[in-house]
């Protein structure tokens, strides 16, 4: 049953940092337009923050709404919708479960919680008939999750791959454009405010892994958690790797890749995050700076790309307000949004079983038979070599040192475990002086050259 046009939709806001402040600004500054779009006014009835003195703008303009007791705010009988922009797992999980169990709809931007305990939130929403919306959890202002679970609901999605962390993309873009080292590029990102003082969540792939879990869950109707996502960070990417990628006609991006794969005669889901070379012909290759982009492939719709601001107070608040409008409309009209769709229950395939290609840089002794010995190691693992390139090789480069050369090997597609095992075995060979770099090569639907050879 609808509530009628005169009944306000009452909102409690949990958290008022960068995003929360913009939510309050938009909610109050666009009140008239929001009322017209929803069919009823939206009333902010409370804002929970831990330290009110750190929010002078909020306390000066909305002091009567500020509280430090988030649990009491959520429990109030006059709250219809809870908007959460605190982040983290606890106490947020308890707060949101309490809200949903009480029949109060939830709008959240909490990717970490959704990736860890999304099924529990979905079950609580389903049991009480409340809505659970979280567009802002993956790609900031980019409308992505709603198209996946609504616009493409009649299609079959085969792959979702993208750049979902602005900090990592800024760093890699800076390295590619200026030749800077990883450390220098990260320092610049920190100075400009794109990287936190502790950038671990971004550069080590934790943030992207949480988002990959959400994307895989929606795309393949299967519950996927962050622990199911294979994760590798980008700290080891060097200026030499960037230069090597350029020789291949590629660039390096930290990718979240979720796709349907074959498994024992059936289907499975692969979800993984790592830095990889992608061809410069791919649309994702041109996404630079702190922007995000996600490339979606579906059987009927074909290839789609979603691009835009993936973080920041105002862009993320835009996605939060979009969800709030949808939830408020449902509240006024007596409807409800899409429920969890996990009917497929596909297994998650380990990354070791997933086929990929490797680009391997080796420092080797410059003497006869080296290439044959290295090729033999690949052959023993059942890995086919696509191309080999040697640079250097002048004996006695340094006084008293044996001659050295750099050998670059690009493989054909093989199971990741076979490739990783080959690299480990190569590192033990006497002729290999060091493994200078290892990166995966992802075509993502585009042919990748291999040192001038066809992909």
XYZ file of C-alpha atoms in Angstrom:
455
model
C 0.000 0.000 0.000
C 1.278 3.482 -0.837
C 1.559 6.081 1.858
C 0.055 8.980 -0.067
C 1.667 12.160 -1.332
C 1.527 14.053 1.949
C 3.511 11.501 3.979
C 7.223 12.319 4.042
C 9.806 9.606 3.553
C 11.991 9.909 6.645
C 15.710 9.246 6.298
C 18.435 8.493 8.836
C 22.017 9.057 7.709
C 24.867 7.060 9.238
C 28.181 8.848 8.747
C 28.896 12.321 7.489
C 32.384 12.401 6.081
C 33.242 13.443 2.534
C 30.390 11.476 0.968
C 27.885 11.988 3.772
C 28.348 15.761 3.706
C 27.564 15.802 -0.007
C 24.518 13.606 0.588
C 23.171 16.149 3.085
C 23.892 19.031 0.682
C 22.113 17.326 -2.209
C 19.232 16.105 -0.068
C 18.504 19.555 1.314
C 19.522 21.650 -1.681
C 17.389 19.659 -4.134
C 14.484 19.003 -1.781
C 11.878 20.501 -4.111
C 13.011 18.512 -7.149
C 13.301 15.307 -5.129
C 9.748 15.733 -3.876
C 8.522 16.077 -7.448
C 10.447 13.010 -8.616
C 9.395 10.824 -5.704
C 5.825 11.989 -5.170
C 6.447 12.829 -1.512
C 8.926 14.956 0.433
C 12.102 13.429 1.826
C 12.868 14.440 5.391
C 16.260 14.009 7.034
C 15.424 13.085 10.638
C 18.862 12.271 12.031
C 22.588 12.075 11.298
C 24.830 9.778 13.330
C 28.511 10.662 13.664
C 31.137 9.539 16.177
C 32.706 12.945 16.826
C 30.356 15.876 16.179
C 33.124 18.420 16.789
C 34.840 17.225 13.619
C 31.805 18.245 11.567
C 31.391 21.996 12.171
C 29.322 22.596 9.023
C 26.928 19.829 10.015
C 26.531 20.891 13.630
C 26.129 24.543 12.663
C 23.379 23.886 10.119
C 21.771 20.673 11.383
C 22.776 20.531 15.031
C 19.362 19.385 16.213
C 19.616 16.297 13.976
C 23.090 15.185 15.045
C 23.530 12.202 17.355
C 26.356 9.936 18.424
C 23.985 7.018 19.060
C 23.632 5.321 15.688
C 21.795 2.307 17.111
C 19.126 4.487 18.702
C 18.698 6.428 15.463
C 18.227 3.237 13.447
C 15.691 1.951 15.992
C 13.470 5.038 15.853
C 9.901 4.355 14.762
C 9.837 7.410 12.493
C 12.734 6.235 10.282
C 11.756 4.739 6.915
C 15.138 4.553 5.164
C 18.675 4.194 6.517
C 21.495 5.589 4.376
C 24.936 4.310 5.402
C 28.236 5.896 4.338
C 30.412 4.960 7.331
C 32.252 1.998 5.809
C 33.877 -0.969 7.505
C 32.279 -4.115 8.865
C 31.225 -3.538 12.470
C 29.211 -1.913 13.914
C 27.742 -1.228 10.468
C 26.718 -4.832 9.821
C 24.675 -4.958 13.036
C 23.117 -1.550 12.351
C 22.030 -2.433 8.833
C 20.752 -5.878 9.765
C 18.691 -4.312 12.543
C 17.272 -1.783 10.096
C 16.389 -4.392 7.479
C 14.852 -6.773 10.008
C 12.637 -3.902 11.157
C 11.428 -3.388 7.595
C 13.456 -0.237 6.977
C 15.045 0.008 3.558
C 18.804 0.503 3.310
C 20.984 2.450 0.903
C 24.689 1.762 1.401
C 28.019 2.477 -0.255
C 29.796 -0.171 1.826
C 31.629 -2.428 -0.630
C 33.615 -4.263 2.055
C 30.495 -5.275 3.975
C 28.591 -6.289 0.847
C 31.526 -8.379 -0.373
C 31.853 -10.135 2.987
C 28.266 -10.447 4.154
C 26.010 -9.389 1.291
C 23.918 -12.594 1.444
C 22.944 -11.957 5.081
C 21.820 -8.429 4.218
C 19.893 -9.684 1.190
C 18.166 -12.380 3.252
C 17.167 -9.853 5.919
C 15.758 -7.514 3.264
C 13.867 -10.359 1.618
C 12.374 -11.553 4.890
C 11.002 -8.140 5.843
C 10.127 -6.846 2.384
C 12.596 -3.971 2.645
C 14.802 -2.675 -0.161
C 18.595 -2.987 -0.275
C 20.328 -0.682 -2.774
C 24.085 -0.164 -3.180
C 24.897 1.489 -6.507
C 27.613 3.649 -4.932
C 29.540 0.619 -3.624
C 31.389 -0.217 -6.848
C 31.978 2.646 -9.257
C 31.007 5.924 -7.633
C 28.775 7.984 -9.903
C 28.826 5.446 -12.743
C 25.401 3.795 -13.205
C 26.575 0.185 -13.319
C 24.888 -2.108 -10.800
C 21.332 -1.209 -11.747
C 21.964 -1.974 -15.446
C 23.503 -5.303 -14.441
C 20.600 -6.420 -12.276
C 17.749 -4.686 -14.117
C 18.511 -3.532 -17.677
C 20.426 -6.732 -18.522
C 18.197 -9.045 -16.470
C 16.903 -10.667 -19.661
C 20.356 -11.239 -21.113
C 23.224 -13.568 -20.346
C 26.348 -11.768 -19.174
C 29.576 -13.554 -20.042
C 32.263 -11.188 -18.770
C 32.619 -8.056 -16.655
C 36.096 -6.548 -16.605
C 37.255 -3.154 -15.607
C 39.221 -0.541 -13.772
C 37.404 -0.048 -10.488
C 40.008 1.705 -8.364
C 40.946 5.281 -9.187
C 44.108 5.412 -7.085
C 45.750 2.457 -8.791
C 44.729 3.743 -12.202
C 46.174 7.176 -11.491
C 49.489 5.642 -10.463
C 49.747 3.356 -13.501
C 48.666 6.165 -15.839
C 51.351 8.445 -14.395
C 53.978 5.742 -14.832
C 52.932 5.233 -18.458
C 52.818 8.920 -19.376
C 55.993 10.109 -17.660
C 58.159 7.041 -17.183
C 58.037 7.567 -13.419
C 58.766 4.755 -10.996
C 55.961 3.200 -8.964
C 57.173 4.992 -5.827
C 57.326 8.408 -7.470
C 53.897 8.002 -9.075
C 52.357 6.928 -5.770
C 53.948 9.899 -4.031
C 52.364 12.209 -6.599
C 48.976 10.522 -6.130
C 49.247 11.067 -2.378
C 50.198 14.718 -2.815
C 47.166 15.329 -5.045
C 44.799 13.537 -2.666
C 44.133 10.509 -4.872
C 45.887 8.115 -2.474
C 45.407 7.709 1.272
C 48.318 7.929 3.710
C 48.043 4.127 3.836
C 47.295 3.113 0.222
C 47.229 -0.637 0.905
C 43.529 -1.154 0.180
C 43.984 0.414 -3.248
C 47.403 -0.689 -4.486
C 47.214 -4.186 -2.981
C 43.876 -4.855 -4.669
C 41.620 -5.252 -1.615
C 39.257 -2.493 -2.727
C 39.011 -3.897 -6.249
C 38.492 -7.440 -4.928
C 35.464 -6.341 -2.887
C 34.013 -4.692 -5.964
C 34.753 -7.752 -8.103
C 32.802 -9.913 -5.662
C 29.769 -7.624 -5.984
C 30.016 -7.536 -9.778
C 30.336 -11.316 -10.066
C 27.408 -11.876 -7.712
C 25.099 -9.657 -9.760
C 26.335 -10.718 -13.187
C 26.246 -14.472 -12.721
C 23.422 -14.929 -10.182
C 25.868 -16.585 -7.819
C 27.003 -15.616 -4.350
C 30.641 -14.557 -4.580
C 32.494 -13.113 -1.594
C 35.780 -11.228 -1.417
C 37.507 -14.403 -0.197
C 36.525 -16.075 -3.505
C 38.354 -13.425 -5.523
C 41.986 -14.060 -6.415
C 43.854 -10.862 -5.559
C 47.289 -9.519 -6.467
C 48.490 -5.964 -5.977
C 50.525 -3.686 -8.212
C 53.507 -2.740 -6.043
C 55.863 -4.844 -8.179
C 54.992 -3.092 -11.457
C 58.089 -1.237 -12.644
C 58.921 1.366 -15.250
C 60.577 -1.474 -17.176
C 57.270 -3.372 -17.201
C 55.516 -0.283 -18.584
C 58.123 -0.021 -21.341
C 57.821 -3.737 -22.119
C 54.059 -3.411 -22.420
C 54.502 -0.552 -24.883
C 56.664 -2.805 -27.096
C 53.786 -5.292 -27.193
C 51.264 -2.621 -28.148
C 49.829 -2.835 -24.639
C 49.399 -0.838 -21.481
C 49.184 -2.032 -17.862
C 46.032 -1.696 -15.756
C 44.946 -3.127 -12.413
C 41.934 -5.127 -13.556
C 38.963 -6.723 -11.880
C 37.883 -9.588 -14.141
C 34.740 -11.639 -13.586
C 33.682 -14.156 -16.217
C 31.894 -17.379 -16.970
C 34.359 -20.199 -17.599
C 34.095 -23.882 -18.418
C 34.568 -26.337 -15.578
C 34.249 -30.127 -15.748
C 31.770 -30.003 -18.598
C 29.717 -27.297 -16.934
C 30.028 -23.646 -16.020
C 31.835 -21.845 -13.236
C 32.700 -18.296 -12.250
C 36.183 -16.809 -12.247
C 36.778 -13.632 -10.250
C 40.241 -12.153 -10.040
C 42.139 -8.899 -9.534
C 45.679 -8.279 -10.724
C 47.790 -5.953 -12.872
C 47.848 -7.077 -16.488
C 48.852 -5.966 -19.935
C 45.922 -5.169 -22.220
C 46.104 -4.120 -25.887
C 45.984 -0.396 -26.559
C 43.131 -1.129 -28.982
C 40.866 -2.061 -26.078
C 38.561 0.719 -24.789
C 39.834 0.214 -21.234
C 43.380 1.074 -22.301
C 42.466 4.724 -22.794
C 41.008 5.153 -19.307
C 43.553 7.300 -17.516
C 43.917 9.248 -14.286
C 41.549 8.528 -11.417
C 38.659 7.499 -13.665
C 36.919 4.123 -13.555
C 35.512 2.088 -16.430
C 33.844 -1.308 -16.638
C 33.497 -3.329 -19.837
C 30.497 -5.669 -19.947
C 29.986 -8.437 -22.482
C 26.575 -10.062 -22.882
C 25.267 -12.535 -25.445
C 22.468 -10.371 -26.838
C 23.563 -6.833 -25.937
C 27.141 -7.375 -27.053
C 29.844 -5.132 -25.626
C 29.028 -2.210 -23.336
C 31.327 0.153 -21.467
C 30.480 2.256 -18.412
C 32.872 5.134 -17.731
C 33.109 8.037 -15.326
C 34.119 9.306 -11.899
C 34.626 6.279 -9.690
C 35.133 8.046 -6.366
C 34.908 11.399 -4.596
C 32.312 12.992 -2.385
C 29.955 14.490 -4.950
C 30.096 11.652 -7.538
C 29.500 8.977 -4.899
C 26.734 11.036 -3.295
C 25.059 11.238 -6.702
C 24.803 7.435 -6.779
C 23.549 7.365 -3.176
C 20.811 9.890 -3.993
C 19.826 7.911 -7.062
C 19.292 4.861 -4.869
C 17.434 6.925 -2.296
C 15.013 8.201 -4.937
C 14.329 4.631 -6.094
C 13.793 3.384 -2.535
C 11.586 6.358 -1.645
C 9.435 5.825 -4.744
C 8.929 2.204 -3.787
C 8.010 3.323 -0.290
C 5.453 5.843 -1.536
C 3.932 3.595 -4.187
C 3.942 0.401 -2.151
C 6.412 -1.436 -4.407
C 9.860 -2.841 -3.876
C 13.096 -3.123 -5.772
C 14.796 -6.219 -7.218
C 15.537 -9.005 -4.781
C 18.700 -11.053 -4.596
C 19.160 -13.385 -7.560
C 21.495 -16.241 -6.682
C 19.636 -19.098 -8.339
C 22.574 -20.220 -10.529
C 24.870 -21.090 -7.602
C 27.825 -21.642 -9.912
C 31.098 -22.857 -8.404
C 34.009 -20.423 -8.257
C 36.916 -21.747 -10.297
C 40.390 -21.380 -8.718
C 42.659 -18.973 -10.548
C 45.173 -21.767 -11.132
C 42.688 -23.469 -13.468
C 41.925 -20.344 -15.478
C 43.765 -19.995 -18.805
C 45.828 -16.853 -19.349
C 49.045 -15.689 -20.973
C 52.277 -14.549 -19.334
C 54.911 -11.993 -20.220
C 58.147 -13.025 -18.466
C 61.358 -10.981 -18.287
C 64.468 -12.987 -17.368
C 68.036 -11.957 -16.659
C 70.103 -14.815 -18.077
C 73.708 -15.823 -18.573
C 74.930 -14.955 -22.058
C 76.159 -18.306 -23.290
C 75.204 -21.031 -25.728
C 72.284 -23.292 -24.926
C 70.478 -20.891 -22.611
C 67.461 -20.430 -24.846
C 67.136 -24.179 -25.396
C 67.271 -24.843 -21.657
C 64.620 -22.234 -20.928
C 62.405 -23.450 -23.777
C 62.722 -26.957 -22.415
C 61.429 -25.845 -19.040
C 58.334 -24.342 -20.678
C 57.822 -27.529 -22.684
C 58.030 -29.736 -19.587
C 55.150 -27.722 -18.088
C 53.100 -27.970 -21.265
C 53.319 -24.234 -21.904
C 53.729 -23.072 -25.490
C 55.926 -20.058 -26.242
C 54.443 -17.435 -28.576
C 57.523 -15.214 -28.931
C 61.004 -14.651 -27.547
C 63.077 -11.477 -27.633
C 66.671 -11.036 -26.441
C 68.362 -7.750 -25.611
C 71.894 -7.097 -24.387
C 74.269 -10.014 -24.421
C 77.704 -8.442 -24.623
C 80.044 -10.617 -22.578
C 81.758 -8.964 -19.701
C 79.324 -6.072 -19.215
C 80.900 -5.458 -15.841
C 84.461 -6.222 -14.822
C 84.681 -9.680 -13.347
C 81.031 -10.521 -14.184
C 79.947 -13.091 -16.743
C 78.082 -11.835 -19.804
C 74.404 -11.189 -19.220
C 71.367 -10.782 -21.423
C 67.694 -10.089 -20.946
C 65.276 -12.632 -22.369
C 61.608 -11.759 -22.753
C 59.145 -14.606 -23.277
C 55.469 -14.255 -24.175
C 53.421 -17.442 -23.842
C 50.335 -18.763 -25.507
C 47.297 -19.353 -23.303
C 47.767 -21.968 -20.584
C 46.395 -22.660 -17.093
C 47.638 -20.064 -14.645
C 49.049 -22.732 -12.319
C 51.177 -24.194 -15.142
C 52.543 -20.758 -15.982
C 53.255 -19.897 -12.342
C 54.965 -23.253 -11.867
C 57.102 -22.667 -14.943
C 58.271 -19.285 -13.669
C 59.162 -20.821 -10.310
C 61.144 -23.569 -12.034
C 62.936 -21.055 -14.260
C 64.089 -19.124 -11.203
C 65.926 -22.266 -10.028
C 67.912 -22.740 -13.229
C 71.641 -21.935 -13.092
C 71.408 -20.014 -16.354
C 68.694 -17.707 -14.973
C 70.275 -14.916 -12.952
C 66.965 -13.399 -11.965
C 63.281 -13.070 -12.850
C 62.974 -9.347 -13.591
C 59.216 -9.262 -14.083
C 56.109 -11.353 -14.638
C 52.789 -9.973 -15.877
C 49.684 -11.540 -17.295
C 48.532 -10.557 -20.767
C 44.752 -10.184 -21.118
C 43.129 -9.775 -24.518
C 39.595 -9.149 -23.179
C 38.187 -9.776 -26.634
C 41.052 -8.064 -28.512
C 43.995 -9.730 -30.272
C 47.312 -9.077 -28.525
C 50.522 -8.892 -30.506
C 53.499 -10.775 -29.155
C 56.657 -8.802 -29.833
C 55.498 -8.055 -33.356
C 53.897 -11.461 -33.908
C 50.124 -12.002 -34.337
C 48.210 -12.700 -31.119
